[in-house]
Tab-separated table of C-alpha atoms in Angstrom:
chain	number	residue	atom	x	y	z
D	73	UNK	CA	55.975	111.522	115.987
D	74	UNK	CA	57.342	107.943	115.972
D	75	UNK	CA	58.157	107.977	112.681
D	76	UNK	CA	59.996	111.302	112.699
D	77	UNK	CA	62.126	109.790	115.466
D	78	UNK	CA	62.972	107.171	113.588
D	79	UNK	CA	63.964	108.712	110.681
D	80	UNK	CA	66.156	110.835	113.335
D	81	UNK	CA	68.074	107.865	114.362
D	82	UNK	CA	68.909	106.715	110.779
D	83	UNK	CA	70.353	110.075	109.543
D	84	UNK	CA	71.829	110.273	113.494
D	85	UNK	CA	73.387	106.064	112.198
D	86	UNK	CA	74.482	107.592	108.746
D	87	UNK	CA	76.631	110.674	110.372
D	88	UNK	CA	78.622	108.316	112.926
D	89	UNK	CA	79.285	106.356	109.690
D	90	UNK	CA	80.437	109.315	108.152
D	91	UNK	CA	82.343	110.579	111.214
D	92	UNK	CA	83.974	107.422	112.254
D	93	UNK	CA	87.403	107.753	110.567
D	94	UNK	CA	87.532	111.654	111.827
D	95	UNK	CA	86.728	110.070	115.535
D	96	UNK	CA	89.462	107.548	115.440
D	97	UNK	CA	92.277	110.756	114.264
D	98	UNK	CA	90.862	112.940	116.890
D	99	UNK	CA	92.685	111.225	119.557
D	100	UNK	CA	95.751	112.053	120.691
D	101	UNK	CA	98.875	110.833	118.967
D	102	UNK	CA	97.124	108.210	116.483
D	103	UNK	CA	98.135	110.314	113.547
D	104	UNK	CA	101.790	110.273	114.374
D	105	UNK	CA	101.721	105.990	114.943
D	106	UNK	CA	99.339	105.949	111.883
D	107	UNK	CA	102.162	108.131	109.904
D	108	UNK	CA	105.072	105.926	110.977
D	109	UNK	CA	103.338	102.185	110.747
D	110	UNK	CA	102.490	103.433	107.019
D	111	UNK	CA	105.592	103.974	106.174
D	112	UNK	CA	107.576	101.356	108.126
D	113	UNK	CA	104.469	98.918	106.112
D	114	UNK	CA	104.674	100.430	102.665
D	115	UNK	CA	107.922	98.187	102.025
D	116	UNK	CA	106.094	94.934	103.067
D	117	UNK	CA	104.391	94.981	99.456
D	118	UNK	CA	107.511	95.813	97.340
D	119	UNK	CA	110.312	93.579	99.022
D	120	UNK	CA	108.473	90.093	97.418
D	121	UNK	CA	108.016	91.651	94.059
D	122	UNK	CA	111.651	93.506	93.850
D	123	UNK	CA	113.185	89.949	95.178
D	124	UNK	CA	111.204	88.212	92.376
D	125	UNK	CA	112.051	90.656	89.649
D	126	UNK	CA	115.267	91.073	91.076
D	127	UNK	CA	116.379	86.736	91.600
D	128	UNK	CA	114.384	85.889	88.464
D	129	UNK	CA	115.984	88.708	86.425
D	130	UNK	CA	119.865	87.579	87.362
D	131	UNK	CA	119.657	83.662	87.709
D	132	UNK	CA	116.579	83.314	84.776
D	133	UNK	CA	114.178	80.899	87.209
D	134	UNK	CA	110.990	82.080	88.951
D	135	UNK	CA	111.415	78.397	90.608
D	136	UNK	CA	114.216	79.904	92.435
D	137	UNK	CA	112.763	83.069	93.240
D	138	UNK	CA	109.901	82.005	94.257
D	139	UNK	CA	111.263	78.852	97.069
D	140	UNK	CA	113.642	82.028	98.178
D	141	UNK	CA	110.679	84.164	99.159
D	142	UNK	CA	109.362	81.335	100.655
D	143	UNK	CA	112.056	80.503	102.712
D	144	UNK	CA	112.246	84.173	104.264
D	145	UNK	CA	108.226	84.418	104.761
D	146	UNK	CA	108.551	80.824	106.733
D	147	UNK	CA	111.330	81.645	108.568
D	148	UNK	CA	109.110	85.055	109.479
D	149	UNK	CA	106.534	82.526	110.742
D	150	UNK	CA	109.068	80.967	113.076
D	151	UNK	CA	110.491	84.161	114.364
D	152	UNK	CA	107.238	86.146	114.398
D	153	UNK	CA	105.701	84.955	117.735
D	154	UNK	CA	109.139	84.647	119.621
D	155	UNK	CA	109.315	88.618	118.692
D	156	UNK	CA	105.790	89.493	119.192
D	157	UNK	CA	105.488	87.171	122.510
D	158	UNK	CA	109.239	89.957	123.443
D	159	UNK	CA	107.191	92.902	122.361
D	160	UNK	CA	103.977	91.849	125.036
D	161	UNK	CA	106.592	90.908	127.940
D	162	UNK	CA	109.262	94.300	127.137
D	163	UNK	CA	107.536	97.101	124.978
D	164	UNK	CA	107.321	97.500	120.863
D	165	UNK	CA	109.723	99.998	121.205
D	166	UNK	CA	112.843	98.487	123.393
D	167	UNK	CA	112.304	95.113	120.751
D	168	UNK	CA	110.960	96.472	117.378
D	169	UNK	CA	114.105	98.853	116.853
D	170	UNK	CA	116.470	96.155	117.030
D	171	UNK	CA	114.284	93.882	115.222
D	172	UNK	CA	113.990	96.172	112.521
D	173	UNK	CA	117.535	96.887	112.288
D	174	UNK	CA	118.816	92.832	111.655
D	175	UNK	CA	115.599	92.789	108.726
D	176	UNK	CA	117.539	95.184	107.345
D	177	UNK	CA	120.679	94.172	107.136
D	178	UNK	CA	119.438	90.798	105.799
D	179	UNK	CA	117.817	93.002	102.735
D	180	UNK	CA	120.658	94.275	102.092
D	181	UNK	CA	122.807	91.144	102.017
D	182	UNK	CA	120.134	89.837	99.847
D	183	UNK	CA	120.950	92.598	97.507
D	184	UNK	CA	124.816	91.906	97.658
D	185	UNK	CA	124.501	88.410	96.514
D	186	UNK	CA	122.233	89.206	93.539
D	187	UNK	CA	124.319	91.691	92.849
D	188	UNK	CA	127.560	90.085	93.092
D	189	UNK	CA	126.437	86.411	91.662
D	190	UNK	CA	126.752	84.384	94.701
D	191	UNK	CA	125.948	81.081	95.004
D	192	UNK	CA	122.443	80.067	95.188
D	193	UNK	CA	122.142	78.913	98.861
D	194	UNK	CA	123.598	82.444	100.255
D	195	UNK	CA	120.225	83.996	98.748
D	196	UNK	CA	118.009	81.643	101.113
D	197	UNK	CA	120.565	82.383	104.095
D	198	UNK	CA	120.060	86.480	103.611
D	199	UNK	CA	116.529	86.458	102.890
D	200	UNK	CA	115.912	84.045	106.147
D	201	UNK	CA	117.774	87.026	108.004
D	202	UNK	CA	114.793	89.411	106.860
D	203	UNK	CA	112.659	87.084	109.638
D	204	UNK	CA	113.581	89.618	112.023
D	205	UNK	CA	111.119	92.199	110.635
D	206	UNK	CA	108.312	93.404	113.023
D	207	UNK	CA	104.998	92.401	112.506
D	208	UNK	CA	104.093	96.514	111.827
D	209	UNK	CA	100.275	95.821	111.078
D	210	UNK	CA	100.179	93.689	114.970
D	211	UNK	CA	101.905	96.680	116.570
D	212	UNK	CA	99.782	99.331	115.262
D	213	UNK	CA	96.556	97.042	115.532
D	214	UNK	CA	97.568	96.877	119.338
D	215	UNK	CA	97.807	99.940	120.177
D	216	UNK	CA	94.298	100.803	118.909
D	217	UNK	CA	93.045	97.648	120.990
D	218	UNK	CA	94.574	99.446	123.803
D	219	UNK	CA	92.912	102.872	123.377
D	220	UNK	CA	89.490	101.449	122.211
D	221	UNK	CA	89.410	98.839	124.593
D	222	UNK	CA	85.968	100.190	125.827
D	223	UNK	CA	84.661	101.116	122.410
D	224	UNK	CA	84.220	98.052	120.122
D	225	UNK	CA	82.240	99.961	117.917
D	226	UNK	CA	85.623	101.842	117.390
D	227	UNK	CA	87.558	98.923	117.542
D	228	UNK	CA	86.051	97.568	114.897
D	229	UNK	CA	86.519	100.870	112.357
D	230	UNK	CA	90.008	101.050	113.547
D	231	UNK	CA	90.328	97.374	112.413
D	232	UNK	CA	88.798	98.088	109.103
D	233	UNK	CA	90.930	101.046	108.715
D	234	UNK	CA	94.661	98.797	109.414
D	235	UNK	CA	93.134	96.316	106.721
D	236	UNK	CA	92.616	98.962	103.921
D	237	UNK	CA	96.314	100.138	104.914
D	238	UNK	CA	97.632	96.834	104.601
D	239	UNK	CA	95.939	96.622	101.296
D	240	UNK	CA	96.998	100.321	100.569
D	241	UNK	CA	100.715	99.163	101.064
D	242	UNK	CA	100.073	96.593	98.828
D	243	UNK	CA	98.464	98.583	95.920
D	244	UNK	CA	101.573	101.571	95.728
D	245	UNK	CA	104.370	98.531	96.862
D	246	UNK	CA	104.398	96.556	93.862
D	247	UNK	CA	104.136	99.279	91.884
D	248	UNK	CA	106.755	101.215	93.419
D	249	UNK	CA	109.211	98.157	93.399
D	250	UNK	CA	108.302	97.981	89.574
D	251	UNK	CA	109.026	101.518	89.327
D	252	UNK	CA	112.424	101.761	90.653
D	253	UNK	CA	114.010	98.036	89.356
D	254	UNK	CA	112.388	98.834	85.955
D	255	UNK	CA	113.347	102.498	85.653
D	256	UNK	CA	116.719	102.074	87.817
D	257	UNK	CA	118.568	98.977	88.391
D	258	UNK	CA	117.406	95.205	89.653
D	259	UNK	CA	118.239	96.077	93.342
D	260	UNK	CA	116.678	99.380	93.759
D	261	UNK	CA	113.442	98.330	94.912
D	262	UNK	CA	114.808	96.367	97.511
D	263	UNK	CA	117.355	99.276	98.822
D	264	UNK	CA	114.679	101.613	98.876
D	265	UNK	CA	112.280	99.082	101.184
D	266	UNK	CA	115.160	98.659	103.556
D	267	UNK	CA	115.222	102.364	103.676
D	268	UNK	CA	111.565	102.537	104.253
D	269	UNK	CA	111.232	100.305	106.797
D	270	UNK	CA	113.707	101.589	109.333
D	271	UNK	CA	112.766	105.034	108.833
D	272	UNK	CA	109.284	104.115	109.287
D	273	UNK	CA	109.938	102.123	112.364
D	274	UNK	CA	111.623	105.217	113.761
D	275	UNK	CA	108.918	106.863	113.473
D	276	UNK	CA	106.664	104.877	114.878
D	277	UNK	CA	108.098	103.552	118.216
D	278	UNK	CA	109.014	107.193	118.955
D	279	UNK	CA	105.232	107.271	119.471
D	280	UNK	CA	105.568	106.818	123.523
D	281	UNK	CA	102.252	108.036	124.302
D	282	UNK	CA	100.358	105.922	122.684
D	283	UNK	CA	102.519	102.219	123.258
D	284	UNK	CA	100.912	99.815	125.118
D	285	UNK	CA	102.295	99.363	128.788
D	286	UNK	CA	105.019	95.711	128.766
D	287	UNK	CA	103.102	93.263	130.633
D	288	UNK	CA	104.990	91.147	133.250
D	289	UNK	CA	105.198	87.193	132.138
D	290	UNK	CA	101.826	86.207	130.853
D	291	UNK	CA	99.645	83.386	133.270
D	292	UNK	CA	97.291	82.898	130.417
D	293	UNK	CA	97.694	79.700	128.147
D	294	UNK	CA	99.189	80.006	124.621
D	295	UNK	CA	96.778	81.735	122.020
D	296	UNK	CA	96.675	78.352	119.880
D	297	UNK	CA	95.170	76.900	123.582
D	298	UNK	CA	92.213	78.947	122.889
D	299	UNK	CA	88.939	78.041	121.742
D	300	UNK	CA	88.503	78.240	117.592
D	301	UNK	CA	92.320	79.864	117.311
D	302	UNK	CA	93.901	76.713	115.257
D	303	UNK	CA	91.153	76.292	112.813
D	304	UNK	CA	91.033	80.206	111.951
D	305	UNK	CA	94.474	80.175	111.772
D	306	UNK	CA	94.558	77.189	109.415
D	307	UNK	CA	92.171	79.213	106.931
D	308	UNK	CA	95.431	82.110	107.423
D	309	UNK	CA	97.084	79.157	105.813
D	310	UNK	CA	95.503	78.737	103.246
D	311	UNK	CA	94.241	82.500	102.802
D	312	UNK	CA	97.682	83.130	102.534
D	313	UNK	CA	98.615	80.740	99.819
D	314	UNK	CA	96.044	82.615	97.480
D	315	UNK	CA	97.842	86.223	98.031
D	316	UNK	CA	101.813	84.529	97.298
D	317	UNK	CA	100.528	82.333	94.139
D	318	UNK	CA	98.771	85.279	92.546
D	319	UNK	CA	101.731	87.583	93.202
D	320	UNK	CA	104.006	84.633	91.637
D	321	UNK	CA	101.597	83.929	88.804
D	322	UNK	CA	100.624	87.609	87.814
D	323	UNK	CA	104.189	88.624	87.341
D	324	UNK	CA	105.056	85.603	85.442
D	325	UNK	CA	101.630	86.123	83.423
D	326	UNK	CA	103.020	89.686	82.889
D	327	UNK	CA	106.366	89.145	81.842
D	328	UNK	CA	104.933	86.188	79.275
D	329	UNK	CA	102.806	88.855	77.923
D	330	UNK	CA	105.957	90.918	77.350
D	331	UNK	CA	104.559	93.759	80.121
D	332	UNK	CA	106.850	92.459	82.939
D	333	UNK	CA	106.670	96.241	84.517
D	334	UNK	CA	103.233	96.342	84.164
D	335	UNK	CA	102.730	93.505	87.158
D	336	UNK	CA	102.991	95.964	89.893
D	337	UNK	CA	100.059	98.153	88.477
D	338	UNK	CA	97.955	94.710	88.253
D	339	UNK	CA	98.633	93.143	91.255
D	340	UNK	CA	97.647	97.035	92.743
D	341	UNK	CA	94.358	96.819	91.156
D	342	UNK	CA	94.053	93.703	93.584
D	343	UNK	CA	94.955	95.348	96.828
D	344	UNK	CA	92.818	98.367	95.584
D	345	UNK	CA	89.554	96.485	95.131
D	346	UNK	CA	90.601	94.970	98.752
D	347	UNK	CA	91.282	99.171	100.160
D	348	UNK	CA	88.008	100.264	99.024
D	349	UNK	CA	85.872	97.455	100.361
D	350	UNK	CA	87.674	97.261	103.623
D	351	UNK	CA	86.923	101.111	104.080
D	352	UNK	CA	83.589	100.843	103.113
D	353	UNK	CA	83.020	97.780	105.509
D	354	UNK	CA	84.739	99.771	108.568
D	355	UNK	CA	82.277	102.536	107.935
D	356	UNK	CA	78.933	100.878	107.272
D	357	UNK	CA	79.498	97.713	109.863
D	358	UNK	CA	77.483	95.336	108.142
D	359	UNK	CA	75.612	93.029	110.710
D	360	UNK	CA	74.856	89.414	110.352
D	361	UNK	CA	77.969	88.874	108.286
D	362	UNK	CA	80.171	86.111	108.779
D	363	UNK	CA	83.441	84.896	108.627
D	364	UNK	CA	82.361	81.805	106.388
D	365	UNK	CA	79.734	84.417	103.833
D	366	UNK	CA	83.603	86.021	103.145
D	367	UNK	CA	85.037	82.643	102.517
D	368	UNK	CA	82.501	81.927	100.145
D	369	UNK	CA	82.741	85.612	98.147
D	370	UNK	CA	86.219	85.135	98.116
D	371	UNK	CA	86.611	81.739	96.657
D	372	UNK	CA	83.908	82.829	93.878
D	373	UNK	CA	85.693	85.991	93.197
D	374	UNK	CA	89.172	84.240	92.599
D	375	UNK	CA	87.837	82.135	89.594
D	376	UNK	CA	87.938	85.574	87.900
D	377	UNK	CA	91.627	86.051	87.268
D	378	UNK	CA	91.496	82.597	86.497
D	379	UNK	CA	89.030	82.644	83.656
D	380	UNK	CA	90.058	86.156	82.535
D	381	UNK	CA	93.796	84.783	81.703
D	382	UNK	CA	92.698	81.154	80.598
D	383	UNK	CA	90.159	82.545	77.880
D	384	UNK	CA	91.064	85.745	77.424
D	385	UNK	CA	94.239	85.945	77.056
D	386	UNK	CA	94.005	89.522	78.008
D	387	UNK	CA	96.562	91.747	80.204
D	388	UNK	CA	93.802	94.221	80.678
D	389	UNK	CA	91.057	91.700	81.444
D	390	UNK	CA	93.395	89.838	84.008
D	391	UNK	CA	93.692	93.958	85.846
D	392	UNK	CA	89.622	94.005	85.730
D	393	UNK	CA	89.082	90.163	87.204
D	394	UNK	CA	91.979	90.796	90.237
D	395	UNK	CA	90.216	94.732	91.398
D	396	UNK	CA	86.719	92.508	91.654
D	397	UNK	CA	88.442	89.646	93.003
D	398	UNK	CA	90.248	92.072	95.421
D	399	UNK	CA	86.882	93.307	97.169
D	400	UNK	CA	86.387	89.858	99.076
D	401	UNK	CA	90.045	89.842	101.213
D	402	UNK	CA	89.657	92.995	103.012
D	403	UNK	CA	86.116	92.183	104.823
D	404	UNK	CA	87.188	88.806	105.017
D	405	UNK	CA	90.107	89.765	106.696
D	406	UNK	CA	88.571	92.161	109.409
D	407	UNK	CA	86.292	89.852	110.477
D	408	UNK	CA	88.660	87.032	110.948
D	409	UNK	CA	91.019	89.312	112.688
D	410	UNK	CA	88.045	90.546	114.911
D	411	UNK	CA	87.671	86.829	115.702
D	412	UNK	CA	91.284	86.320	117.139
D	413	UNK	CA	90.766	89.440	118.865
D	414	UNK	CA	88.481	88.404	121.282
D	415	UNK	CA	89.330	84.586	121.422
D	416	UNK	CA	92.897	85.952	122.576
D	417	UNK	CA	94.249	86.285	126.151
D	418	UNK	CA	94.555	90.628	126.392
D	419	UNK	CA	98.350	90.105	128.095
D	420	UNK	CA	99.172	87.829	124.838
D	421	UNK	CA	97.318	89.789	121.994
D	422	UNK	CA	100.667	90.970	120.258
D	423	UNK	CA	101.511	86.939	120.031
D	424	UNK	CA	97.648	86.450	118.950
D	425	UNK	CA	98.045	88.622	115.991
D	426	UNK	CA	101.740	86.972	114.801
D	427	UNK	CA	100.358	83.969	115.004
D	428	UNK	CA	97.754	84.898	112.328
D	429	UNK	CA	100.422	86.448	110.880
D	430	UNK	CA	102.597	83.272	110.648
D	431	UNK	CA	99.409	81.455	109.465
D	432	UNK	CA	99.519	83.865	106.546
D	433	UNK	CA	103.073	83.848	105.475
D	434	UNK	CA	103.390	80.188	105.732
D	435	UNK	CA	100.543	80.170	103.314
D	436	UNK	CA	102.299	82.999	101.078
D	437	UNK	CA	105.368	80.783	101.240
D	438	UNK	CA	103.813	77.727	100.158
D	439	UNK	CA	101.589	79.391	97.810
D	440	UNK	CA	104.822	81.151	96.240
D	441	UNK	CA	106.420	78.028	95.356
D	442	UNK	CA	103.516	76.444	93.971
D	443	UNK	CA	102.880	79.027	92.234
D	444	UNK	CA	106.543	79.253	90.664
D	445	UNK	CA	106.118	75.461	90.535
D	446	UNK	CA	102.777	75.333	88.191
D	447	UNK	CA	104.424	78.687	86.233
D	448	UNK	CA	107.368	76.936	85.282
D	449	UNK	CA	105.498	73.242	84.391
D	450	UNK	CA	102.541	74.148	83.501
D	451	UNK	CA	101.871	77.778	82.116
D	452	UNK	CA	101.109	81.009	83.349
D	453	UNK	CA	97.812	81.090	82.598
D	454	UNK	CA	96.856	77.565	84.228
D	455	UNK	CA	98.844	78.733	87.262
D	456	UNK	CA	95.690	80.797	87.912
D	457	UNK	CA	94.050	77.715	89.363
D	458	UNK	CA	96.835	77.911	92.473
D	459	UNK	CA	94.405	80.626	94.162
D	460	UNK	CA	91.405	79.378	93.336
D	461	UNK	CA	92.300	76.030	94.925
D	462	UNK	CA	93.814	77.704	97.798
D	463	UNK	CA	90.615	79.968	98.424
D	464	UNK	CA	88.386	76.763	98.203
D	465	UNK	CA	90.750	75.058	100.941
D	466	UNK	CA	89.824	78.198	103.657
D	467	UNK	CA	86.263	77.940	102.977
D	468	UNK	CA	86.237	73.880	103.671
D	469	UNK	CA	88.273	74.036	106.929
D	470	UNK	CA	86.062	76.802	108.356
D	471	UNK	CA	83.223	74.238	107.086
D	472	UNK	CA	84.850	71.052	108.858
D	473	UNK	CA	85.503	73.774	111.730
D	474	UNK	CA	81.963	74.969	112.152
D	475	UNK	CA	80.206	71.522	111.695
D	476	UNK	CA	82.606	70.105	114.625
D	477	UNK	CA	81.492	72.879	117.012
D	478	UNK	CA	79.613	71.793	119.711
């Protein structure tokens, strides 16, 4: 009977969306990668919190901390296409090794001059150093473009499934960093990152198998050349600036509260809201929703924190407003990275994704320091406007951006 059949195909829908994850791990060598890019990105999520805790904690200004993050995500901005645009033309694994390997020693300079009270400027010049690093979440996001490339359906799981690791770095970083400077000493969090990362990196480029083949010189035009790349990677901007002012302004709202190793746990409640609905949108593939319905959900959501510290008061209340807040980034940021996907030349996609990846630091630097900024002149709680503003600003651009399109 027709209706029978029908009923066939849903419950046939609901066990592909059951199965999908199991699919993607079924094929060969994707666990090992998947093993090695977590690892290699688990330190991505402590080294801004353990450079806060650790710069803020010896020299006494979040100011400073914060511009000093900033300087090292911008100067990742810079170097992140140069590396990526290496990584297209030569291999990940003949660039990222070295690459990884000059991050690290810049980490651990950083920690020398905290640790040894050097002047001020030498912390911007080490931190600058940690530009180097390899854009982890591009690599690994490539080389599932490369083995799904005739399965978008896939692709698009796989997508959802690098997102909720990016956010699961982010919810067990900060809270590992917090761990280990809190429990150990200032520096710790940042040694053990540096650790992370190369060992993780190891790991991962020793996946042969599954690398996607060096292309010779690319004949397509420059990613920002394509059709609607610069205005989505203007909203990276400003996406961006939302994730480094609320890491800025939670830890300082933290440690004004007297719970200063209690800000990893919060800002993980973030990234976990973010993990769960990025999962949940890789398995159930919503349809009809757009790029500008997640700007819109995520602006809204950020006014939570916001009015959970400004009336509240509340430690506990702040935790509850950034999980909910959390649940917009992750969809929002599969389907934007979806979009640069297939506006992207296929011989230029590792540049495609560090550019979106520059977009988003240079927002996390400049959202750092104004967050550090509006901390330090303002108050913690106020500072909890920074995000909100910064949300709004993605969701007008991609406004101005669709009304302009012809």
């Amino acid at each position: 009977m027709p209706q029978q059949t029908t009923e066939d195909s849903r419950i046939h829908d609901r066990q592909e969306q059951l199965t999908g994850y199991r699919r993607l791990f079924s094929l060969p060598g994707t666990r090992a990668f998947t093993a090695g890019n977590l690892i290699a990105r688990l330190p991505i999520g402590m080294f801004g919190v353990s450079a806060v805790v650790m710069i803020a904690g010896s020299r006494g200004s979040y100011a400073l901390a914060g511009a000093v993050t900033a300087t090292g995500l911008a100067a990742t901005g810079v170097a992140g296409p140069w590396i990526a645009r290496l990584v297209d033309r030569h291999g990940q694994a003949r660039i990222a090794v070295p690459a990884t390997l000059t991050a690290v020693l810049g980490s651990l300079a950083l920690l020398l001059c905290v640790r040894y009270d050097a002047p001020d400027w030498s912390l911007f010049a080490a931190y600058a150093a940690t530009a180097a690093t390899p854009n982890i979440g591009g690599l690994s996001r490539a080389r599932w473009a490369h083995l799904l490339r005739d399965d978008p359906g896939a692709l698009h799981t796989a997508n959802s499934f690098e997102q909720a690791a990016d956010e699961l770095c982010f919810m067990l970083g900060p809270v590992l960093a917090s761990f280990l400077t809190g429990t150990f000493f200032p520096e710790a969090g940042t040694l053990a990152g540096a650790v992370l990362l190369l060992a993780g990196m190891l790991l991962f480029t020793a996946q042969r198998t599954t690398e996607p083949p060096p292309r010779a010189r690319s004949k397509a035009p420059s990613p920002l050349q394509s059709p609607g790349i610069p205005p989505l990677l203007a909203c990276f901007v400003a996406t961006g600036a939302v994730f480094g002012s609320m890491e800025v302004v939670t830890i300082a709202y933290a440690d004004a509260q007297g719970h200063r190793t209690a800000a990893g746990v919060v800002l993980a409640l973030q990234a976990a809201g973010s993990c769960a609905a990025g999962l949940l949108y890789g398995a159930l593939k919503p349809a009809g929703l757009r790029f500008s319905h997640c700007l819109l959900a995520m602006a809204a959501l950020m006014t939570l924190p916001w009015l959970a510290a400004t009336t509240t008061g509340s430690l506990t209340f702040l935790a509850g407003g950034l999980l909910v807040a959390g649940m917009a980034t992750a969809p929002t940021m599969v389907t934007a990275m979806t979009l640069v996907q297939a506006r992207t030349p296929a011989d230029r996609l590792n540049e495609g994704m560090s550019l979106v990846v520059t977009g988003l630091l240079t927002g996390i630097a400049c959202g750092s320091a104004a967050g550090g900024w509006a901390v330090e002149h303002v108050s913690p709680s106020s500072a909890f406007a920074v995000p909100v503003v910064a949300a709004v600003t993605a969701l007008l651009i991609d406004s101005a951006a669709t009304v302009g399109r012809p």
